[in-house]
Short mmCIF file of C-alpha atoms in Angstrom, two decimals:
data_model
loop_
_atom_site.label_atom_id
_atom_site.label_comp_id
_atom_site.label_asym_id
_atom_site.label_seq_id
_atom_site.Cartn_x
_atom_site.Cartn_y
_atom_site.Cartn_z
CA MET H 1369 100.08 144.69 46.57
CA MET H 1370 98.18 143.89 43.37
CA ILE H 1371 94.39 143.65 43.64
CA ILE H 1372 92.72 141.53 40.96
CA GLY H 1373 89.02 141.16 40.23
CA VAL H 1374 88.38 137.89 38.40
CA ASP H 1375 85.29 137.14 36.33
CA TYR H 1376 85.76 133.38 36.13
CA HIS H 1377 84.51 131.04 33.39
CA PRO H 1378 85.40 127.35 32.92
CA SER H 1379 87.54 127.99 29.82
CA PHE H 1380 88.86 131.50 30.51
CA GLN H 1381 88.83 134.38 32.96
CA THR H 1382 88.65 138.13 32.55
CA ILE H 1383 90.60 140.16 35.09
CA ALA H 1384 90.81 143.80 36.13
CA PHE H 1385 93.88 144.64 38.23
CA LEU H 1386 95.36 147.55 40.15
CA MET H 1387 98.85 148.05 41.60
CA GLU H 1388 98.29 149.97 44.83
CA GLU H 1389 101.78 151.49 45.02
CA THR H 1390 102.07 152.74 41.43
CA GLY H 1391 98.41 153.11 40.47
CA GLU H 1392 98.97 150.98 37.37
CA CYS H 1393 95.74 149.32 36.25
CA GLY H 1394 94.52 147.28 33.33
CA GLU H 1395 92.27 144.52 32.03
CA GLN H 1396 93.12 141.22 30.41
CA GLU H 1397 91.58 137.94 29.30
CA LEU H 1398 93.44 134.77 30.29
CA LYS H 1399 92.74 131.36 28.78
CA HIS H 1400 92.92 128.20 30.87
CA SER H 1401 93.50 125.42 28.35
CA ASP H 1402 96.87 126.66 27.07
CA GLY H 1403 98.22 127.53 30.53
CA GLN H 1404 98.09 131.29 29.97
CA ALA H 1405 96.30 131.96 33.25
CA GLU H 1406 98.64 129.77 35.31
CA LYS H 1407 101.70 131.39 33.73
CA PHE H 1408 100.35 134.87 34.54
CA TYR H 1409 99.99 134.14 38.26
CA ARG H 1410 103.25 132.24 38.54
CA ASP H 1411 105.06 135.21 36.96
CA LEU H 1412 103.59 137.46 39.65
CA LYS H 1413 104.91 135.10 42.31
CA GLN H 1414 108.41 135.10 40.78
CA ARG H 1415 108.40 138.91 40.73
CA GLY H 1416 107.64 138.91 44.47
CA ILE H 1417 104.31 140.74 44.14
CA SER H 1418 101.69 140.27 46.84
CA VAL H 1419 98.34 139.50 45.28
CA ARG H 1420 94.75 139.62 46.49
CA VAL H 1421 92.21 137.95 44.20
CA GLY H 1422 88.46 138.50 44.41
CA MET H 1423 85.97 136.34 42.55
CA GLU H 1424 82.38 135.17 42.78
CA ALA H 1425 81.67 131.73 44.23
CA THR H 1426 81.26 129.47 41.23
CA GLY H 1427 81.74 125.91 40.10
CA TYR H 1428 84.63 124.32 38.19
CA SER H 1429 87.21 126.56 39.87
CA ARG H 1430 88.89 124.11 42.26
CA TRP H 1431 92.11 123.94 40.24
CA PHE H 1432 92.32 127.74 40.21
CA GLU H 1433 91.78 127.99 43.96
CA ARG H 1434 94.46 125.32 44.54
CA LEU H 1435 96.87 127.26 42.32
CA LEU H 1436 96.35 130.49 44.28
CA ALA H 1437 96.75 128.63 47.59
CA GLU H 1438 99.98 127.06 46.34
CA LEU H 1439 101.35 130.47 45.37
CA GLY H 1440 100.35 131.95 48.73
CA PHE H 1441 97.97 134.55 47.26
CA GLU H 1442 95.06 135.91 49.26
CA VAL H 1443 91.66 134.82 47.90
CA TRP H 1444 88.36 136.55 48.59
CA MET H 1445 85.29 134.55 47.62
CA GLY H 1446 82.15 136.64 47.14
CA ASP H 1447 78.42 136.01 47.39
CA PRO H 1448 77.08 136.17 43.78
CA ALA H 1449 73.64 137.41 44.87
CA GLU H 1450 75.03 140.31 46.91
CA ILE H 1451 77.52 141.21 44.19
CA LYS H 1452 74.70 141.31 41.63
CA ALA H 1453 72.70 143.61 43.91
CA LYS H 1454 75.64 146.04 44.05
CA ARG H 1455 75.74 146.44 40.26
CA VAL H 1456 74.61 149.99 39.41
CA LYS H 1457 74.69 149.95 35.63
CA LYS H 1458 72.24 147.84 33.71
CA GLN H 1459 75.11 146.44 31.71
CA LYS H 1460 76.67 143.05 32.20
CA PHE H 1461 79.69 141.76 30.33
CA ASP H 1462 82.92 140.12 31.40
CA ARG H 1463 85.10 143.21 31.68
CA GLU H 1464 82.42 145.14 33.55
CA ASP H 1465 82.01 142.25 35.99
CA ALA H 1466 85.76 142.18 36.65
CA ARG H 1467 85.76 145.98 37.19
CA LEU H 1468 82.88 145.63 39.65
CA LEU H 1469 84.76 143.04 41.71
CA LEU H 1470 87.87 145.22 41.73
CA ARG H 1471 85.90 148.27 42.80
CA LEU H 1472 84.19 146.42 45.66
CA MET H 1473 87.54 145.22 46.98
CA ARG H 1474 89.05 148.70 46.79
CA GLU H 1475 86.05 150.17 48.63
CA ASN H 1476 86.22 147.44 51.27
CA ASN H 1477 82.65 146.54 50.30
CA PHE H 1478 83.31 143.04 48.99
CA PRO H 1479 80.72 140.51 50.34
CA GLN H 1480 83.02 137.70 51.46
CA ILE H 1481 81.62 134.29 52.29
CA TRP H 1482 82.92 131.32 54.25
CA VAL H 1483 84.90 128.85 52.14
CA PRO H 1484 85.38 125.21 53.24
CA GLY H 1485 88.86 123.73 53.39
CA PRO H 1486 90.27 121.02 51.09
CA GLU H 1487 89.51 118.17 53.52
CA ASN H 1488 85.95 119.39 53.95
CA ARG H 1489 85.40 119.52 50.20
CA ASP H 1490 86.87 116.06 49.69
CA LEU H 1491 84.56 114.56 52.32
CA ARG H 1492 81.62 116.21 50.60
CA GLN H 1493 82.56 114.22 47.51
CA LEU H 1494 82.16 111.06 49.59
CA LEU H 1495 78.65 112.11 50.59
CA TRP H 1496 77.68 113.07 47.04
CA HIS H 1497 79.14 109.88 45.57
CA ARG H 1498 77.16 107.69 47.95
CA HIS H 1499 74.01 109.74 47.41
CA ARG H 1500 74.20 109.44 43.62
CA LEU H 1501 74.88 105.70 43.78
CA VAL H 1502 71.86 105.22 46.04
CA GLN H 1503 69.73 107.13 43.55
CA MET H 1504 71.01 104.91 40.74
CA ARG H 1505 70.26 101.79 42.79
CA THR H 1506 66.73 103.05 43.45
CA ARG H 1507 66.12 103.51 39.73
CA ILE H 1508 67.39 99.97 39.07
CA MET H 1509 65.12 98.54 41.76
CA ASN H 1510 62.14 100.45 40.35
CA GLN H 1511 62.79 98.96 36.92
CA LEU H 1512 62.85 95.45 38.39
CA GLN H 1513 59.59 96.16 40.18
CA ALA H 1514 58.09 97.26 36.86
CA LEU H 1515 59.18 94.00 35.20
CA ALA H 1516 57.52 91.98 37.94
CA MET H 1517 54.33 94.04 37.91
CA ASN H 1518 54.04 93.64 34.12
CA GLU H 1519 53.88 89.90 34.78
CA GLY H 1520 51.14 90.32 37.40
CA TYR H 1521 53.28 90.19 40.54
CA ARG H 1522 53.37 93.03 43.06
CA TRP H 1523 55.80 91.98 45.75
CA LYS H 1524 57.04 95.44 46.84
CA LYS H 1525 59.98 95.05 49.28
CA LYS H 1526 59.69 91.26 49.26
CA LEU H 1527 60.98 91.31 45.68
CA PHE H 1528 64.51 91.98 46.96
CA SER H 1529 64.53 89.26 49.60
CA GLU H 1530 66.18 85.92 48.85
CA GLN H 1531 62.85 84.29 48.12
CA GLY H 1532 61.70 87.21 45.99
CA ARG H 1533 64.94 87.16 44.01
CA VAL H 1534 64.43 83.48 43.22
CA GLN H 1535 60.86 84.07 42.09
CA LEU H 1536 61.93 87.02 39.93
CA GLU H 1537 64.58 84.94 38.18
CA LYS H 1538 62.05 82.16 37.51
CA LEU H 1539 59.64 84.45 35.65
CA ALA H 1540 59.23 83.47 32.01
CA LEU H 1541 60.04 86.61 30.04
CA ALA H 1542 60.56 87.46 26.38
CA PRO H 1543 64.21 87.43 25.18
CA TRP H 1544 64.95 91.15 25.53
CA ALA H 1545 62.99 91.48 28.77
CA SER H 1546 64.95 88.51 30.13
CA ARG H 1547 68.23 90.15 29.18
CA ARG H 1548 67.14 93.40 30.81
CA ARG H 1549 66.27 91.54 34.02
CA GLN H 1550 69.64 89.78 34.06
CA GLU H 1551 71.71 92.91 33.48
CA LEU H 1552 69.73 94.95 36.02
CA LEU H 1553 70.29 92.25 38.64
CA GLU H 1554 74.01 92.22 37.82
CA LEU H 1555 74.18 96.00 38.24
CA LEU H 1556 72.35 95.73 41.55
CA ASP H 1557 74.77 93.06 42.79
CA ARG H 1558 77.74 95.27 41.92
CA MET H 1559 76.32 98.42 43.50
CA ASN H 1560 75.28 96.99 46.87
CA PRO H 1561 78.84 96.24 48.11
CA THR H 1562 80.08 99.63 46.89
CA ILE H 1563 77.31 101.49 48.69
CA ALA H 1564 77.92 99.44 51.85
CA GLU H 1565 81.63 100.36 51.70
CA LEU H 1566 80.85 104.06 51.29
CA THR H 1567 78.31 103.92 54.12
CA ALA H 1568 80.96 102.41 56.42
CA ALA H 1569 83.37 105.20 55.42
CA VAL H 1570 80.74 107.83 56.27
CA GLU H 1571 80.18 106.23 59.68
CA ARG H 1572 83.92 106.24 60.42
CA GLU H 1573 84.27 109.90 59.49
CA ALA H 1574 81.24 110.84 61.59
CA ARG H 1575 82.63 109.03 64.64
CA LYS H 1576 85.85 111.05 64.35
CA ARG H 1577 83.98 114.32 64.95
CA PRO H 1578 82.56 114.98 68.46
CA GLU H 1579 80.04 117.47 67.09
CA ALA H 1580 78.66 114.87 64.66
CA VAL H 1581 78.45 112.27 67.44
CA ARG H 1582 76.52 114.79 69.53
CA LEU H 1583 74.03 115.46 66.73
CA MET H 1584 73.49 111.73 66.28
CA THR H 1585 71.87 111.59 69.73
CA HIS H 1586 68.82 113.30 68.22
CA PRO H 1587 66.06 110.88 67.12
CA GLY H 1588 66.18 110.15 63.40
CA VAL H 1589 69.68 111.59 62.86
CA GLY H 1590 72.26 109.06 61.70
CA PRO H 1591 75.92 109.34 60.68
CA LEU H 1592 75.09 110.48 57.13
CA THR H 1593 72.90 113.41 58.19
CA ALA H 1594 75.18 114.39 61.08
CA LEU H 1595 78.33 114.38 58.94
CA ALA H 1596 76.64 116.31 56.12
CA TYR H 1597 75.34 118.90 58.60
CA VAL H 1598 78.77 119.42 60.17
CA LEU H 1599 80.58 119.67 56.83
CA ILE H 1600 78.12 121.99 55.10
CA ILE H 1601 77.34 124.30 58.03
CA GLY H 1602 81.04 124.45 58.93
CA THR H 1603 80.76 126.18 62.28
CA PRO H 1604 77.69 127.41 64.20
CA THR H 1605 79.38 130.74 64.95
CA ARG H 1606 78.68 131.76 61.34
CA PHE H 1607 75.05 132.30 62.34
CA GLN H 1608 73.69 134.53 65.08
CA ARG H 1609 70.37 132.72 65.54
CA GLY H 1610 68.57 129.59 64.49
CA LYS H 1611 66.34 131.22 61.90
CA GLN H 1612 69.37 132.00 59.75
CA ILE H 1613 70.09 128.27 59.45
CA GLY H 1614 66.69 127.67 57.83
CA THR H 1615 67.41 130.45 55.38
CA TYR H 1616 70.89 129.13 54.61
CA VAL H 1617 69.62 125.63 53.87
CA GLY H 1618 66.81 127.03 51.68
CA MET H 1619 63.89 125.71 53.72
CA ILE H 1620 62.00 128.98 54.16
CA PRO H 1621 59.15 130.01 51.84
CA SER H 1622 59.88 132.49 49.09
CA GLU H 1623 57.98 135.73 49.54
CA ASP H 1624 56.69 138.42 47.21
CA SER H 1625 54.67 140.68 49.52
CA SER H 1626 53.66 144.28 48.94
CA ALA H 1627 51.08 146.83 50.09
CA HIS H 1628 50.17 144.86 53.25
CA LYS H 1629 49.47 141.75 51.17
CA GLN H 1630 51.57 138.74 52.05
CA ARG H 1631 52.30 136.34 49.21
CA LEU H 1632 54.24 133.23 50.18
CA GLY H 1633 55.42 130.67 47.66
CA HIS H 1634 57.36 127.42 47.66
CA ILE H 1635 60.54 127.07 49.69
CA SER H 1636 63.49 129.00 48.27
CA LYS H 1637 65.78 125.96 47.75
CA GLN H 1638 68.76 128.31 47.78
CA GLY H 1639 70.92 126.10 49.98
CA ASN H 1640 72.68 122.77 49.61
CA SER H 1641 70.24 120.31 48.03
CA LEU H 1642 71.89 117.24 49.59
CA LEU H 1643 71.68 118.59 53.14
CA ARG H 1644 68.08 119.69 52.58
CA PHE H 1645 67.15 116.20 51.36
CA LEU H 1646 68.87 114.48 54.29
CA LEU H 1647 67.25 116.76 56.87
CA VAL H 1648 63.75 116.08 55.53
CA GLU H 1649 64.46 112.34 55.50
CA ALA H 1650 65.80 112.49 59.07
CA ALA H 1651 62.75 114.48 60.21
CA GLN H 1652 60.46 111.79 58.78
CA ALA H 1653 62.47 109.13 60.61
CA ALA H 1654 62.14 111.14 63.84
CA ALA H 1655 58.37 111.39 63.31
CA ARG H 1656 58.18 107.60 63.00
CA ILE H 1657 60.08 106.77 66.19
CA HIS H 1658 59.50 109.73 68.53
CA PRO H 1659 55.99 110.44 69.93
CA ASP H 1660 56.41 114.22 70.20
CA TRP H 1661 57.72 114.54 66.64
CA ARG H 1662 54.97 112.26 65.35
CA ARG H 1663 52.31 114.37 67.09
CA ARG H 1664 53.67 117.59 65.64
CA TYR H 1665 53.94 116.08 62.16
CA ILE H 1666 50.35 114.76 62.20
CA HIS H 1667 49.08 118.11 63.43
CA LEU H 1668 50.81 119.95 60.57
CA ALA H 1669 49.73 117.38 57.98
CA MET H 1670 46.08 117.75 59.03
CA ARG H 1671 46.27 121.55 58.82
CA ARG H 1672 48.15 121.79 55.54
CA HIS H 1673 49.54 119.01 53.35
CA LYS H 1674 51.90 116.10 53.98
CA SER H 1675 54.62 117.57 51.75
CA ILE H 1676 54.43 120.90 53.57
CA ALA H 1677 54.50 119.13 56.92
CA LYS H 1678 57.61 117.16 55.96
CA VAL H 1679 59.52 120.32 55.02
CA ALA H 1680 58.33 122.11 58.16
CA MET H 1681 59.58 119.27 60.34
CA GLY H 1682 62.86 119.28 58.41
CA ARG H 1683 63.25 122.97 59.15
CA ARG H 1684 62.48 122.35 62.82
CA LEU H 1685 65.16 119.66 62.89
CA THR H 1686 67.64 121.99 61.19
CA ILE H 1687 67.22 124.59 63.92
CA ARG H 1688 67.23 122.01 66.71
CA LEU H 1689 70.56 120.59 65.53
CA TYR H 1690 71.99 124.11 65.35
CA TRP H 1691 71.22 124.75 69.02
CA MET H 1692 72.54 121.35 70.05
CA TRP H 1693 75.82 122.08 68.27
CA ARG H 1694 76.11 125.66 69.42
CA ASN H 1695 75.39 124.88 73.08
CA GLY H 1696 77.43 121.68 73.10
CA CYS H 1697 74.68 119.48 74.53
CA GLU H 1698 73.10 116.22 73.50
CA TYR H 1699 69.44 115.77 72.67
CA SER H 1700 68.32 115.09 76.23
CA LYS H 1701 69.32 118.62 77.28
CA SER H 1702 68.71 120.51 74.05
CA VAL H 1703 65.00 120.98 74.83
CA GLU H 1704 65.99 123.49 77.53
CA PHE H 1705 67.36 126.00 74.99
CA GLY H 1706 65.64 128.94 73.30
CA SER H 1707 62.39 129.20 71.43
CA TYR H 1708 63.54 127.32 68.34
CA ALA H 1709 64.71 124.25 70.26
CA GLY H 1710 62.40 124.38 73.24
CA GLN H 1711 59.07 122.89 74.16
CA LEU H 1712 55.67 124.52 74.38
CA GLY H 1713 55.23 126.38 77.59
CA THR H 1714 58.90 126.84 78.56
CA GLY H 1715 60.05 130.05 80.15
CA HIS H 1716 62.32 130.75 77.19
CA GLY H 1717 59.45 131.47 74.85
CA GLY H 1718 57.39 128.85 73.03
CA LYS H 1719 56.56 128.43 69.42
#
């Protein structure tokens, strides 16, 4: 068995390795562009050496992970924050980082994290692609609103109705403003069918998963939020209690307390930004259509601020969905579960 600690960079990687049987060890830098890294690992496979690779979770490493999976090598993915906390020396450079990863694996102290499968990651690309296109469409629509308002018309949502579209096209604009209006409308016409197609694909994928269908029974939760929650959380057994979900998504306040003085800041935002955005949007939708959620939201907004209330309701929804998933029940029965999904005054402990 060869144990390899990999300090990964987009263009190269620095490794520290150890052969357990012979005690042979060494360090090496492998470049990616010229195939040096791929050749190194394929040579190990041809020699019949079992390999365990440890690396920090990072971006731009999908091809490397696919290569190791193809070769049948064991891959340990580590939590960067915990690995950083285990660094003793106040020295950080590539070789030292690779040595640290190797040492943690040898000491059986490597902080492994859950890694989604290839299908999961591909479906996340569907969610991100739709999300980015919707953001682009919103910017286009805002620009068209600005053109209309500069001419003294403030039609808001009516601008994008059939009648509003006709009125917008009839506006007498200067040459370059007219060209801008025309090209923005053309972009909008091309993006709408694409977004509708992606939305239909998201709905189909959500319907295939019983856990996503179950989450969609909650007020305000649609196929997009349910599918994103299932893909990004992975499995509820990863978490022992609901509070850990709020921490994982990054919806808890940062804290810098000391000497009996509590100092709370903004939310940590350490989790998946897409899921956090969707949960807050879904919580606002729930507050619009469900009396109990609307009452709780108004109460929080009066005490604090609307932005704080929105995030607080998003965190409440995050925990509620966790208990629905973990207990395998739809929304109508989820209110009977523990303190984080229950109602005021229940025997399970109220908030």
